[in-house]
Coordinates of C-alpha atoms and ligand atoms in Angstrom, one line a residue:
X1 CA -28.6 -13.0 7.7
X2 CA -25.9 -15.6 8.4
X3 CA -23.0 -14.9 10.7
X4 CA -20.2 -16.7 12.5
X5 CA -21.8 -18.9 15.2
X6 CA -18.7 -18.5 17.3
X7 CA -19.1 -14.7 17.4
X8 CA -22.6 -13.8 16.2
X9 CA -23.2 -10.4 14.5
X10 CA -26.0 -9.6 16.9
X11 CA -26.1 -11.3 20.3
X12 CA -29.9 -11.4 20.2
X13 CA -30.1 -13.1 16.8
X14 CA -28.4 -15.9 15.0
X15 CA -27.3 -17.4 18.3
X16 CA -27.1 -21.1 17.7
X17 CA -27.0 -23.0 20.9
X18 CA -25.7 -26.5 21.4
X19 CA -22.5 -28.3 21.1
X20 CA -19.8 -26.8 18.9
X21 CA -20.4 -29.4 16.1
X22 CA -24.1 -28.5 16.1
X23 CA -23.2 -24.8 15.7
X24 CA -21.0 -25.7 12.8
X25 CA -23.6 -27.9 11.2
X26 CA -26.3 -25.3 11.7
X27 CA -24.1 -22.7 10.0
X28 CA -23.4 -25.0 7.1
X29 CA -27.1 -25.7 6.7
X30 CA -27.9 -22.0 6.8
X31 CA -25.3 -21.2 4.1
X32 CA -26.7 -24.1 2.0
X33 CA -30.3 -22.8 2.4
X34 CA -29.1 -19.4 1.1
X35 CA -26.8 -20.7 -1.8
X36 CA -28.8 -23.9 -2.7
X37 CA -26.1 -26.3 -3.7
X38 CA -27.1 -29.7 -5.1
X39 CA -25.0 -31.5 -2.6
X40 CA -22.8 -30.9 0.4
X41 CA -19.4 -32.7 0.8
X42 CA -17.4 -32.5 4.1
X43 CA -13.7 -32.6 3.2
X44 CA -10.7 -33.8 5.2
X45 CA -8.0 -33.5 2.5
X46 CA -7.2 -37.2 2.4
X47 CA -5.2 -38.4 -0.6
X48 CA -8.3 -40.3 -1.9
X49 CA -10.5 -37.3 -1.7
X50 CA -8.0 -35.0 -3.4
X51 CA -7.3 -37.6 -6.1
X52 CA -11.0 -38.0 -6.8
X53 CA -11.6 -34.2 -7.0
X54 CA -8.6 -33.9 -9.3
X55 CA -9.8 -36.7 -11.6
X56 CA -13.2 -35.0 -11.8
X57 CA -11.6 -31.7 -12.7
X58 CA -9.5 -33.4 -15.3
X59 CA -12.4 -35.1 -16.9
X60 CA -14.4 -31.8 -16.9
X61 CA -11.5 -30.1 -18.7
X62 CA -10.8 -27.8 -15.7
X63 CA -7.3 -29.2 -15.1
X64 CA -4.7 -30.3 -17.6
X65 CA -2.5 -33.1 -16.4
X66 CA 1.2 -32.5 -17.1
X67 CA 3.5 -35.1 -18.5
X68 CA 4.0 -37.7 -15.8
X69 CA 7.7 -38.2 -16.5
X70 CA 8.5 -34.5 -16.7
X71 CA 6.2 -33.0 -14.0
X72 CA 4.8 -36.0 -12.0
X73 CA 1.6 -35.4 -10.1
X74 CA 1.2 -31.9 -11.5
X75 CA -1.6 -30.0 -13.3
X76 CA -2.3 -26.8 -15.2
X77 CA -5.3 -24.6 -14.6
X78 CA -6.3 -21.6 -16.8
X79 CA -8.5 -18.9 -15.3
X80 CA -10.9 -16.6 -17.2
X81 CA -9.2 -13.4 -18.4
X82 CA -11.0 -11.3 -15.8
X83 CA -10.0 -13.4 -12.8
X84 CA -6.2 -13.3 -12.7
X85 CA -5.3 -11.3 -9.5
X86 CA -6.5 -10.1 -6.1
X87 CA -9.2 -7.5 -6.5
X88 CA -8.2 -4.7 -4.1
X89 CA -10.9 -2.3 -5.3
X90 CA -13.6 -4.9 -4.4
X91 CA -12.1 -5.7 -1.0
X92 CA -14.1 -4.4 1.9
X93 CA -13.6 -4.1 5.7
X94 CA -16.9 -4.0 7.5
X95 CA -15.8 -3.0 11.0
X96 CA -18.6 -1.7 13.3
X97 CA -16.8 1.7 13.5
X98 CA -15.5 3.1 10.2
X99 CA -12.6 4.7 12.0
X100 CA -11.4 1.1 12.9
X101 CA -11.0 0.4 9.2
X102 CA -8.9 3.5 8.8
X103 CA -7.9 5.4 5.6
X104 CA -6.2 2.5 3.9
X105 CA -9.2 0.1 3.8
X106 CA -12.5 0.4 2.0
X107 CA -15.1 0.5 4.8
X108 CA -18.7 -0.5 4.3
X109 CA -21.6 -0.7 6.8
X110 CA -21.8 -4.3 8.0
X111 CA -25.6 -4.5 8.0
X112 CA -25.9 -3.1 4.4
X113 CA -23.1 -5.3 3.2
X114 CA -24.9 -8.4 4.7
X115 CA -28.0 -7.5 2.7
X116 CA -25.9 -7.1 -0.5
X117 CA -24.2 -10.4 0.1
X118 CA -27.5 -12.2 0.8
X119 CA -28.6 -10.9 -2.6
X120 CA -25.6 -12.2 -4.6
X121 CA -25.2 -15.5 -2.7
X122 CA -28.9 -16.4 -3.0
X123 CA -28.9 -19.5 -5.2
X124 CA -25.3 -18.9 -6.2
X125 CA -24.4 -22.6 -5.8
X126 CA -27.3 -24.2 -7.6
X127 CA -26.2 -27.2 -9.5
X128 CA -22.8 -27.3 -7.7
X129 CA -21.4 -29.0 -4.7
X130 CA -20.8 -27.1 -1.5
X131 CA -17.5 -28.3 0.0
X132 CA -17.0 -27.9 3.7
X133 CA -13.3 -27.5 4.4
X134 CA -12.2 -27.3 8.1
X135 CA -8.6 -26.2 8.2
X136 CA -5.9 -25.2 10.7
X137 CA -3.5 -22.3 10.2
X138 CA -0.3 -23.5 11.9
X139 CA 0.2 -27.0 13.2
X140 CA -3.1 -28.6 14.4
X141 CA -3.4 -27.9 18.1
X142 CA -0.3 -25.7 18.1
X143 CA 0.0 -22.9 20.6
X144 CA -0.1 -20.1 17.9
X145 CA -2.4 -21.9 15.6
X146 CA -6.0 -20.9 14.7
X147 CA -8.8 -22.9 13.1
X148 CA -11.1 -21.9 10.2
X149 CA -13.8 -23.5 8.0
X150 CA -14.2 -22.6 4.4
X151 CA -17.4 -23.3 2.6
X152 CA -16.7 -23.2 -1.2
X153 CA -18.3 -24.3 -4.4
X154 CA -14.9 -24.6 -6.1
X155 CA -13.0 -27.9 -6.2
X156 CA -9.9 -25.9 -7.3
X157 CA -10.1 -24.2 -4.0
X158 CA -10.3 -27.5 -2.1
X159 CA -7.3 -29.1 -3.8
X160 CA -5.3 -25.9 -3.4
X161 CA -6.3 -25.6 0.3
X162 CA -5.0 -29.2 0.8
X163 CA -1.6 -27.9 -0.2
X164 CA -1.7 -24.4 1.4
X165 CA -3.2 -25.3 4.8
X166 CA -3.6 -28.2 7.1
X167 CA -6.8 -30.3 6.7
X168 CA -8.0 -33.4 8.4
X169 CA -10.5 -35.0 10.8
X170 CA -8.4 -33.8 13.7
X171 CA -9.7 -30.3 13.1
X172 CA -13.3 -31.4 13.7
X173 CA -12.1 -33.0 16.9
X174 CA -10.6 -29.6 17.9
X175 CA -13.9 -27.9 17.0
X176 CA -15.8 -30.5 19.1
X177 CA -13.4 -29.6 22.0
X178 CA -14.6 -26.0 21.8
X179 CA -11.7 -24.4 19.9
X180 CA -13.2 -21.3 18.1
X181 CA -12.9 -21.1 14.3
X182 CA -13.1 -18.3 11.7
X183 CA -16.1 -18.6 9.4
X184 CA -15.4 -18.2 5.7
X185 CA -17.8 -18.5 2.7
X186 CA -16.8 -18.6 -0.9
X187 CA -18.7 -18.9 -4.2
X188 CA -17.5 -18.4 -7.7
X189 CA -20.9 -16.9 -8.4
X190 CA -21.9 -19.0 -11.4
X191 CA -24.9 -21.2 -10.6
X192 CA -25.5 -24.0 -13.1
X193 CA -29.3 -23.6 -12.9
X194 CA -31.4 -20.5 -12.5
X195 CA -34.4 -20.0 -10.2
X196 CA -36.7 -21.4 -12.9
X197 CA -34.6 -24.5 -13.3
X198 CA -33.0 -23.6 -16.7
X199 CA -29.6 -25.2 -16.8
X200 CA -26.3 -23.6 -18.1
X201 CA -23.0 -25.4 -18.9
X202 CA -20.2 -25.1 -16.5
X203 CA -17.4 -22.9 -17.9
X204 CA -13.8 -24.2 -17.6
X205 CA -13.1 -21.4 -15.1
X206 CA -16.3 -20.1 -13.6
X207 CA -16.2 -16.5 -12.2
X208 CA -18.5 -13.6 -12.0
X209 CA -17.8 -10.1 -13.2
X210 CA -19.2 -8.8 -9.9
X211 CA -16.8 -9.6 -7.1
X212 CA -16.8 -9.1 -3.3
X213 CA -14.0 -9.9 -0.9
X214 CA -15.5 -8.9 2.5
X215 CA -14.0 -9.1 5.9
X216 CA -16.1 -8.7 9.0
X217 CA -13.4 -8.1 11.7
X218 CA -15.5 -8.2 14.8
X219 CA -17.3 -11.5 13.9
X220 CA -14.2 -13.0 12.4
X221 CA -15.9 -13.7 9.2
X222 CA -15.0 -13.6 5.5
X223 CA -17.4 -13.7 2.5
X224 CA -15.9 -13.9 -1.0
X225 CA -18.0 -13.9 -4.2
X226 CA -17.2 -14.0 -7.9
X227 CA -13.6 -15.0 -8.1
X228 CA -11.9 -18.4 -8.0
X229 CA -8.4 -17.0 -8.0
X230 CA -5.7 -17.3 -5.2
X231 CA -6.0 -14.7 -2.5
X232 CA -9.6 -14.0 -3.4
X233 CA -10.7 -17.6 -3.0
X234 CA -8.2 -19.4 -0.8
X235 CA -9.7 -17.6 2.2
X236 CA -7.2 -19.0 4.7
X237 CA -4.4 -16.9 3.1
X238 CA -4.7 -13.1 2.8
X239 CA -8.3 -12.8 4.1
X240 CA -7.8 -14.9 7.2
X241 CA -4.1 -15.2 8.0
X242 CA -3.5 -11.4 7.5
X243 CA -6.7 -9.3 7.5
X244 CA -8.8 -11.2 10.1
X245 CA -5.7 -12.5 12.0
X246 CA -4.3 -9.0 12.4
X247 CA -7.5 -8.0 14.2
X248 CA -7.3 -11.1 16.3
X249 CA -3.7 -10.2 17.1
X250 CA -4.7 -6.6 18.0
X251 CA -7.3 -7.9 20.4
X252 CA -5.3 -10.8 21.9
X253 CA -1.8 -9.4 22.0
X254 CA 0.0 -10.9 18.9
X255 CA 0.9 -10.0 15.4
X256 CA -0.1 -11.4 12.0
X257 CA 2.4 -10.2 9.4
X258 CA 3.2 -10.3 5.7
X259 CA 6.6 -11.7 6.3
X260 CA 8.8 -14.6 5.1
X261 CA 10.7 -16.6 7.7
X262 CA 14.2 -18.1 7.4
X263 CA 16.6 -19.9 9.7
X264 CA 20.3 -18.9 9.3
X265 CA 23.1 -21.0 10.6
X266 CA 26.5 -19.4 11.2
X267 CA 29.9 -21.1 10.7
X268 CA 30.0 -21.5 14.5
X269 CA 26.8 -23.6 14.1
X270 CA 24.6 -21.1 15.9
X271 CA 21.0 -20.8 14.5
X272 CA 19.2 -17.5 14.1
X273 CA 15.6 -17.0 12.9
X274 CA 14.7 -13.9 10.8
X275 CA 11.4 -12.6 9.7
X276 CA 11.2 -10.2 6.7
X277 CA 8.5 -7.9 5.3
X278 CA 8.7 -6.9 1.6
X279 CA 6.1 -5.4 -0.7
X280 CA 5.1 -7.5 -3.7
X281 CA 7.7 -7.9 -6.5
X282 CA 10.7 -7.4 -4.1
X283 CA 12.0 -11.0 -4.2
X284 CA 10.4 -12.4 -1.1
X285 CA 10.4 -16.0 -2.3
X286 CA 14.0 -15.6 -3.4
X287 CA 15.1 -14.5 0.0
X288 CA 13.0 -17.3 1.7
X289 CA 14.9 -19.8 -0.5
X290 CA 18.3 -18.0 -0.4
X291 CA 21.4 -20.0 -1.2
X292 CA 24.3 -18.5 0.6
X293 CA 27.3 -17.5 -1.5
X294 CA 29.6 -17.1 1.6
X295 CA 31.4 -20.1 3.0
X296 CA 30.1 -21.6 6.3
X297 CA 26.7 -19.9 6.2
X298 CA 23.5 -21.8 5.5
X299 CA 19.9 -20.5 5.0
X300 CA 16.9 -22.7 5.5
X301 CA 13.3 -22.0 4.4
X302 CA 10.4 -21.7 6.9
X303 CA 7.8 -19.6 5.0
X304 CA 7.6 -17.3 2.1
X305 CA 4.6 -15.1 2.8
X306 CA 3.0 -14.9 6.3
X307 CA 4.2 -15.0 9.9
X308 CA 2.3 -15.0 13.1
X309 CA 4.3 -13.7 16.1
X310 CA 3.5 -13.8 19.8
X311 CA 5.4 -13.3 23.0
X312 CA 6.4 -16.7 24.4
X313 CA 6.8 -17.8 28.0
X314 CA 10.5 -17.1 27.8
X315 CA 9.7 -13.4 27.1
X316 CA 10.9 -13.6 23.5
X317 CA 8.9 -13.1 20.3
X318 CA 8.0 -16.5 18.9
X319 CA 6.8 -17.2 15.3
X320 CA 5.1 -19.7 13.2
X321 CA 4.4 -20.0 9.5
X322 CA 0.7 -20.4 9.6
X323 CA 0.7 -21.8 6.0
X324 CA 1.6 -25.3 4.7
X325 CA 2.3 -24.4 1.1
X326 CA 3.7 -21.8 -1.3
X327 CA 1.5 -19.9 -3.7
X328 CA 4.4 -18.4 -5.6
X329 CA 4.7 -16.1 -8.7
X330 CA 6.1 -18.2 -11.6
X331 CA 7.5 -15.6 -14.0
X332 CA 11.1 -14.7 -13.1
X333 CA 11.6 -18.0 -11.3
X334 CA 14.4 -20.1 -12.9
X335 CA 17.3 -22.4 -12.1
X336 CA 19.7 -19.4 -12.2
X337 CA 17.5 -17.1 -10.0
X338 CA 15.9 -19.5 -7.6
X339 CA 17.0 -23.1 -8.0
X340 CA 15.3 -24.1 -4.7
X341 CA 11.9 -23.0 -6.0
X342 CA 12.5 -24.8 -9.2
X343 CA 13.3 -28.1 -7.3
X344 CA 10.3 -27.6 -5.1
X345 CA 7.9 -27.5 -8.1
X346 CA 9.4 -30.4 -10.0
X347 CA 6.4 -32.5 -8.9
X348 CA 3.0 -32.4 -7.2
X349 CA 2.3 -28.9 -8.1
X350 CA -0.7 -27.0 -9.4
X351 CA 0.2 -24.4 -12.0
X352 CA -2.2 -21.6 -12.8
X353 CA -2.0 -19.4 -15.9
X354 CA 1.5 -20.5 -17.0
X355 CA 2.3 -21.7 -20.6
X356 CA 2.1 -25.3 -21.7
X357 CA 5.0 -26.8 -23.8
X358 CA 4.4 -29.2 -26.7
X359 CA 5.8 -32.1 -24.6
X360 CA 3.3 -31.5 -21.7
X361 CA 5.5 -29.4 -19.4
X362 CA 5.2 -25.8 -18.2
X363 CA 7.1 -22.6 -19.1
X364 CA 7.1 -19.0 -18.2
X365 CA 9.1 -15.9 -18.8
X366 CA 12.4 -16.1 -16.9
X367 CA 12.3 -19.9 -16.5
X368 CA 15.0 -20.3 -19.2
X369 CA 17.0 -17.7 -21.1
X370 CA 15.5 -18.9 -24.4
X371 CA 11.8 -19.4 -24.9
X372 CA 10.7 -22.7 -26.5
X373 CA 9.9 -22.3 -30.3
X374 CA 6.2 -23.1 -29.7
X375 CA 3.9 -23.0 -26.7
X376 CA 0.3 -22.8 -25.8
X377 CA 0.0 -19.6 -23.8
X378 CA -2.0 -19.0 -20.6
X379 CA -5.1 -18.2 -22.6
X380 CA -4.9 -21.5 -24.5
X381 CA -3.7 -19.9 -27.8
X382 CA -0.7 -20.9 -29.9
X383 CA 2.4 -18.8 -29.0
X384 CA 5.8 -18.3 -30.6
X385 CA 8.7 -16.1 -29.4
X386 CA 7.6 -13.4 -31.8
X387 CA 4.0 -13.4 -30.8
X388 CA 4.8 -10.1 -29.0
X389 CA 3.0 -11.0 -25.8
X390 CA 4.0 -12.9 -22.7
X391 CA 3.3 -16.7 -22.8
X392 CA 2.5 -16.9 -19.1
X393 CA 0.4 -14.4 -17.3
X394 CA 2.7 -12.0 -15.3
X395 CA 0.8 -13.1 -12.1
X396 CA 0.8 -16.8 -13.0
X397 CA 1.4 -19.1 -10.0
X398 CA 2.6 -22.4 -8.6
X399 CA 0.8 -24.0 -5.6
X400 CA 2.9 -26.6 -3.8
X401 CA 3.3 -28.1 -0.3
X402 CA 6.2 -26.6 1.7
X403 CA 7.3 -30.2 2.4
X404 CA 8.6 -30.4 -1.2
X405 CA 11.1 -27.6 -0.5
X406 CA 14.6 -29.1 -0.4
X407 CA 15.8 -26.4 2.0
X408 CA 12.9 -26.6 4.4
X409 CA 13.9 -26.1 8.1
X410 CA 12.3 -28.4 10.7
X411 CA 10.9 -25.2 12.3
X412 CA 8.4 -24.9 9.4
X413 CA 6.1 -27.2 11.5
X414 CA 6.8 -25.6 14.9
X415 CA 7.2 -22.3 16.7
X416 CA 10.6 -20.7 17.4
X417 CA 12.0 -17.4 18.8
X418 CA 12.7 -14.6 16.3
X419 CA 16.2 -12.9 16.5
X420 CA 15.8 -10.3 13.8
X421 CA 13.1 -8.5 11.7
X422 CA 13.9 -7.0 8.3
X423 CA 11.9 -4.4 6.4
X424 CA 12.6 -3.9 2.8
X425 CA 11.3 -1.7 -0.1
X426 CA 12.4 -1.2 -3.6
X427 CA 14.2 2.1 -3.5
X428 CA 16.5 3.4 -6.3
X429 CA 17.7 6.3 -4.1
X430 CA 18.3 7.3 -0.5
X431 CA 17.8 4.0 1.4
X432 CA 21.1 2.2 2.1
X433 CA 21.7 -1.5 1.5
X434 CA 21.3 -2.2 5.2
X435 CA 20.8 -0.2 8.3
X436 CA 20.0 -1.3 11.9
X437 CA 17.3 0.5 13.9
X438 CA 18.5 2.1 17.1
X439 CA 15.7 0.6 19.1
X440 CA 12.3 -1.0 18.7
X441 CA 10.5 2.4 18.2
X442 CA 12.9 3.3 15.4
X443 CA 12.4 -0.1 13.9
X444 CA 8.6 0.3 13.9
X445 CA 9.1 3.7 12.2
X446 CA 11.3 1.9 9.5
X447 CA 8.4 -0.6 9.0
X448 CA 5.8 2.2 8.8
X449 CA 7.8 4.0 6.1
X450 CA 8.5 1.1 3.7
X451 CA 8.1 2.5 0.2
X452 CA 9.0 1.9 -3.4
X453 CA 9.6 4.4 -6.2
X454 CA 6.9 4.3 -8.8
X455 CA 8.1 2.7 -12.0
X456 CA 6.7 3.2 -15.5
X457 CA 5.0 -0.1 -15.2
X458 CA 2.2 1.1 -12.9
X459 CA -0.1 4.1 -12.9
X460 CA 1.2 7.3 -11.2
X461 CA 4.1 9.6 -11.5
X462 CA 7.5 8.0 -12.1
X463 CA 9.7 8.5 -9.1
X464 CA 6.8 9.1 -6.8
X465 CA 6.9 7.2 -3.5
X466 CA 4.4 4.4 -3.1
X467 CA 3.9 3.7 0.5
X468 CA 3.4 0.2 1.7
X469 CA 3.7 0.3 5.5
X470 CA 4.9 -3.1 6.9
X471 CA 4.1 -4.4 3.4
X472 CA 0.6 -4.6 4.9
X473 CA -1.2 -1.9 2.9
X474 CA -3.7 -4.3 1.3
X475 CA -3.7 -6.7 4.3
X476 CA -4.0 -4.8 7.6
X477 CA -7.5 -5.6 8.8
X478 CA -7.8 -2.5 10.9
X479 CA -6.7 1.1 11.1
X480 CA -3.0 1.3 10.1
X481 CA -2.1 3.9 12.7
X482 CA -3.6 1.6 15.4
X483 CA -1.6 -1.2 13.9
X484 CA 1.6 0.9 14.5
X485 CA 0.6 1.6 18.1
X486 CA 0.0 -2.2 18.5
X487 CA 3.6 -2.9 17.3
X488 CA 4.9 -0.3 19.8
X489 CA 2.9 -2.0 22.5
X490 CA 4.3 -5.4 21.7
X491 CA 7.8 -3.9 21.8
X492 CA 7.1 -2.5 25.3
X493 CA 6.0 -6.0 26.4
X494 CA 9.1 -7.6 25.0
X495 CA 11.5 -5.0 26.4
X496 CA 15.1 -6.0 26.2
X497 CA 14.2 -9.4 24.8
X498 CA 12.7 -7.9 21.6
X499 CA 14.4 -8.9 18.3
X500 CA 16.6 -6.4 16.5
X501 CA 15.1 -4.6 13.6
X502 CA 16.9 -3.8 10.3
X503 CA 16.0 -2.1 7.0
X504 CA 17.3 -3.5 3.7
X505 CA 17.3 -2.3 0.1
X506 CA 18.6 -4.5 -2.6
X507 CA 17.5 -2.1 -5.3
X508 CA 19.6 1.1 -5.1
X509 CA 20.7 2.4 -8.4
X510 CA 23.6 4.5 -9.7
X511 CA 23.2 7.7 -11.7
X512 CA 22.9 5.6 -14.9
X513 CA 20.1 3.6 -13.5
X514 CA 22.1 0.4 -13.0
X515 CA 21.6 -1.7 -9.8
X516 CA 24.5 -1.1 -7.4
X517 CA 24.1 -4.5 -5.6
X518 CA 24.1 -7.9 -7.3
X519 CA 21.3 -9.2 -5.1
X520 CA 20.0 -12.9 -5.0
X521 CA 22.6 -15.2 -3.3
X522 CA 24.9 -12.3 -2.6
X523 CA 22.2 -11.0 -0.1
X524 CA 23.7 -13.6 2.2
X525 CA 26.5 -11.1 2.8
X526 CA 24.0 -8.7 4.2
X527 CA 22.3 -11.4 6.3
X528 CA 25.8 -12.2 7.7
X529 CA 26.2 -8.6 8.8
X530 CA 22.8 -8.6 10.4
X531 CA 23.5 -11.8 12.3
X532 CA 26.9 -10.5 13.5
X533 CA 25.0 -7.3 14.7
X534 CA 22.4 -9.5 16.5
X535 CA 25.3 -11.3 18.2
X536 CA 26.9 -7.9 18.9
X537 CA 30.2 -9.4 17.6
X538 CA 30.8 -6.2 15.6
X539 CA 30.1 -2.5 16.0
X540 CA 28.6 0.0 13.7
X541 CA 28.7 3.5 12.3
X542 CA 26.0 5.8 13.7
X543 CA 24.1 7.8 11.1
X544 CA 20.9 10.0 11.4
X545 CA 18.9 7.3 9.7
X546 CA 20.2 4.2 11.5
X547 CA 23.3 2.1 12.2
X548 CA 25.4 1.3 9.2
X549 CA 28.3 -1.2 8.7
X550 CA 31.8 -0.1 9.5
X551 CA 34.3 -0.3 6.7
X552 CA 35.4 -3.9 6.2
X553 CA 32.6 -5.5 8.2
X554 CA 30.5 -6.3 5.2
X555 CA 32.1 -9.4 3.6
X556 CA 32.7 -8.4 0.0
X557 CA 35.3 -11.2 -0.8
X558 CA 35.0 -12.4 -4.3
X559 CA 32.5 -9.6 -5.3
X560 CA 33.3 -7.3 -8.2
X561 CA 32.2 -4.1 -6.5
X562 CA 33.9 -0.8 -7.1
X563 CA 34.8 1.3 -4.1
X564 CA 32.6 4.1 -5.4
X565 CA 29.6 1.8 -5.8
X566 CA 30.1 0.6 -2.2
X567 CA 30.1 4.3 -1.1
X568 CA 27.0 4.9 -3.2
X569 CA 25.2 1.9 -1.6
X570 CA 25.6 3.5 1.8
X571 CA 25.5 7.2 1.0
X572 CA 23.1 9.2 3.2
X573 CA 22.5 12.5 1.6
X574 CA 21.2 14.9 4.3
X575 CA 19.3 17.2 1.9
X576 CA 17.3 14.4 0.2
X577 CA 16.7 12.7 3.6
X578 CA 15.3 16.0 4.9
X579 CA 13.0 16.0 1.9
X580 CA 12.1 12.4 2.7
X581 CA 11.3 13.4 6.3
X582 CA 8.8 16.0 5.0
X583 CA 7.1 13.4 2.8
X584 CA 6.9 11.0 5.7
X585 CA 5.3 13.7 7.8
X586 CA 2.7 14.3 5.1
X587 CA 2.1 10.6 4.8
X588 CA 1.5 10.3 8.6
X589 CA -0.8 13.3 8.6
X590 CA -3.2 11.2 6.5
X591 CA -3.9 9.1 9.6
X592 CA -4.8 12.1 11.8
X593 CA -4.4 11.9 15.5
X594 CA -4.2 8.1 15.7
X595 CA -0.5 8.2 14.7
X596 CA 1.7 7.2 17.6
X597 CA 3.4 10.2 19.2
X598 CA 6.7 8.3 19.1
X599 CA 6.9 8.7 15.4
X600 CA 7.1 12.5 15.8
X601 CA 10.0 12.0 18.2
X602 CA 11.9 9.7 15.7
X603 CA 11.3 12.3 12.9
X604 CA 12.6 15.1 15.2
X605 CA 15.8 13.3 16.1
X606 CA 16.3 12.3 12.5
X607 CA 16.0 15.8 11.3
X608 CA 18.3 17.1 14.0
X609 CA 21.0 14.6 12.9
X610 CA 20.5 15.3 9.2
X611 CA 20.7 19.1 9.7
X612 CA 23.9 18.7 11.7
X613 CA 25.3 16.4 8.9
X614 CA 24.2 19.0 6.2
X615 CA 26.0 21.8 8.0
X616 CA 29.1 19.7 8.5
X617 CA 29.2 18.8 4.9
X618 CA 28.8 22.5 3.9
X619 CA 31.6 23.5 6.2
X620 CA 33.7 20.7 4.8
X621 CA 33.1 21.7 1.2
X622 CA 33.8 25.3 2.0
X623 CA 37.1 24.4 3.6
X624 CA 37.9 22.2 0.6
X625 CA 37.3 25.2 -1.7
X626 CA 39.5 27.4 0.5
X627 CA 42.2 24.7 0.4
X628 CA 41.9 24.5 -3.4
Ligands
OXD701 C1 0.9 -12.5 -2.7 C2 0.8 -11.0 -2.5 O1 0.2 -13.1 -3.5 O2 1.4 -10.5 -1.6 O3 1.6 -13.1 -1.8 O4 0.1 -10.4 -3.3
MN702 MN1 2.2 -11.9 -0.2

């Protein structure tokens, strides 16, 4: 049974003594004894090393080089058909106490899981190389940074990690100096030789139908088996930077969040830093790379997926982007929707599961209005516009270093204080374009109630609310209700220095189902209002669900927005909000008595305000009828 030598599973076993490097080497040797690779390669992410691994993958047919004049330094990978997304139903949290995993995670007994993992990992790397990849999340040696080591048998993981996180010999020096590290082990689960020595050919994309994505929160350990794809295999990302890091944050007083980070500069040349949490498919990368449509305002990119937040010495909440790259969804990204992303991926990019053009470039739905007349689709088959199926997989991706982003803020490599936090869902009804929380507790409530209406595209009843608290449903490494309490606790520590919290909704629709708000670059108008509220330059209209813009404060210059649409964007219907309060109460009830009491107080005052508004509107409509 192998465990993290920094935090062993049992204090009486597996304790490796000696210098930190010896502990690391002993752990690598233990994993190698279990998985039986043919060779072990320690990686530092140098250009030579990445070039060599890339060339090996190209000659093995595992990467397709793209046309050097059209897409320099870029490659296409195609996965197997059963390995195209994160596998939430095979993701497990093995906390010591099942209650610590909570109702939103799949708990498994740690000891039993270790036995199962020992079984599947036994001999799983036969015939392959075991790559040892020490990495830093956040700048190496940075105050909010953390170290990890990934052991993997996938060269695709190594070349992707070189873009997504920080590698290098300096990390080993940090480890030598005693800095602890998170232990992560990954195997695609396809040995090239069986126990009897019979060899099998290596598939283009090896993956195993049996998959495990396992987090051991107390020992800060991740074991991933059977998938070579993104979040399942790049263990620094969702598994470490969110699931394990959120537990580290709970224990050590900080926050690991599924948030993008941007820097906004006002016409007065004042800079503001915003963090924003949105569930999947809500335009997070677009907001991270926003191009302002209002004069004098600029937005710079810091991160598109994950933020780590901690109280700084000045008493404010400081943030870093722990990642060093983007792993963005390709479909829907085009020069008209996100020109910054398109410029970022003009070179030095690994594409996965997009379509290949006849001239050696890439294409996906939404890149251009018209599809090319012929493509090779993501499965490697011929494709024409009337093939009746998408050419790129809907979850196809680009992997690219953040340093290629033309709007990158300098802060992408440092820490900085946060001025505002945004929570957004995809709501066709009820939720206004923007509302400011009355205080931190109300803001945490807003985060806890992020939701989207179910669309016909997914299983479930259309119109039903899908809850995704803090956009962390698949990523909170511990009990979601404890996570809310931890947020409240951080707010108490920050006191008056806490950032302001806002709720946004770009997706409200009119009665005919048309979007009321144009979105994309025009969201800069909402960002302007948010910044002006942070500065306290402007006032607000109080409503039972939060603080709304006064008439005239939201800059609508040059926008073709009817007065009735503007009203509809901000309408707060007391009756539907009272129903929404009931649904929220039901949702909270699923977490039992661990839900913070403060949420009941917020609900009570919201209902009080809504009932008062409902009776005012009844009186008003009665008097209108009398007058008529
Ligand atoms: C992602 C996700 O891939 O949130 O970023 O699923
Ligand atoms: Mn994400």
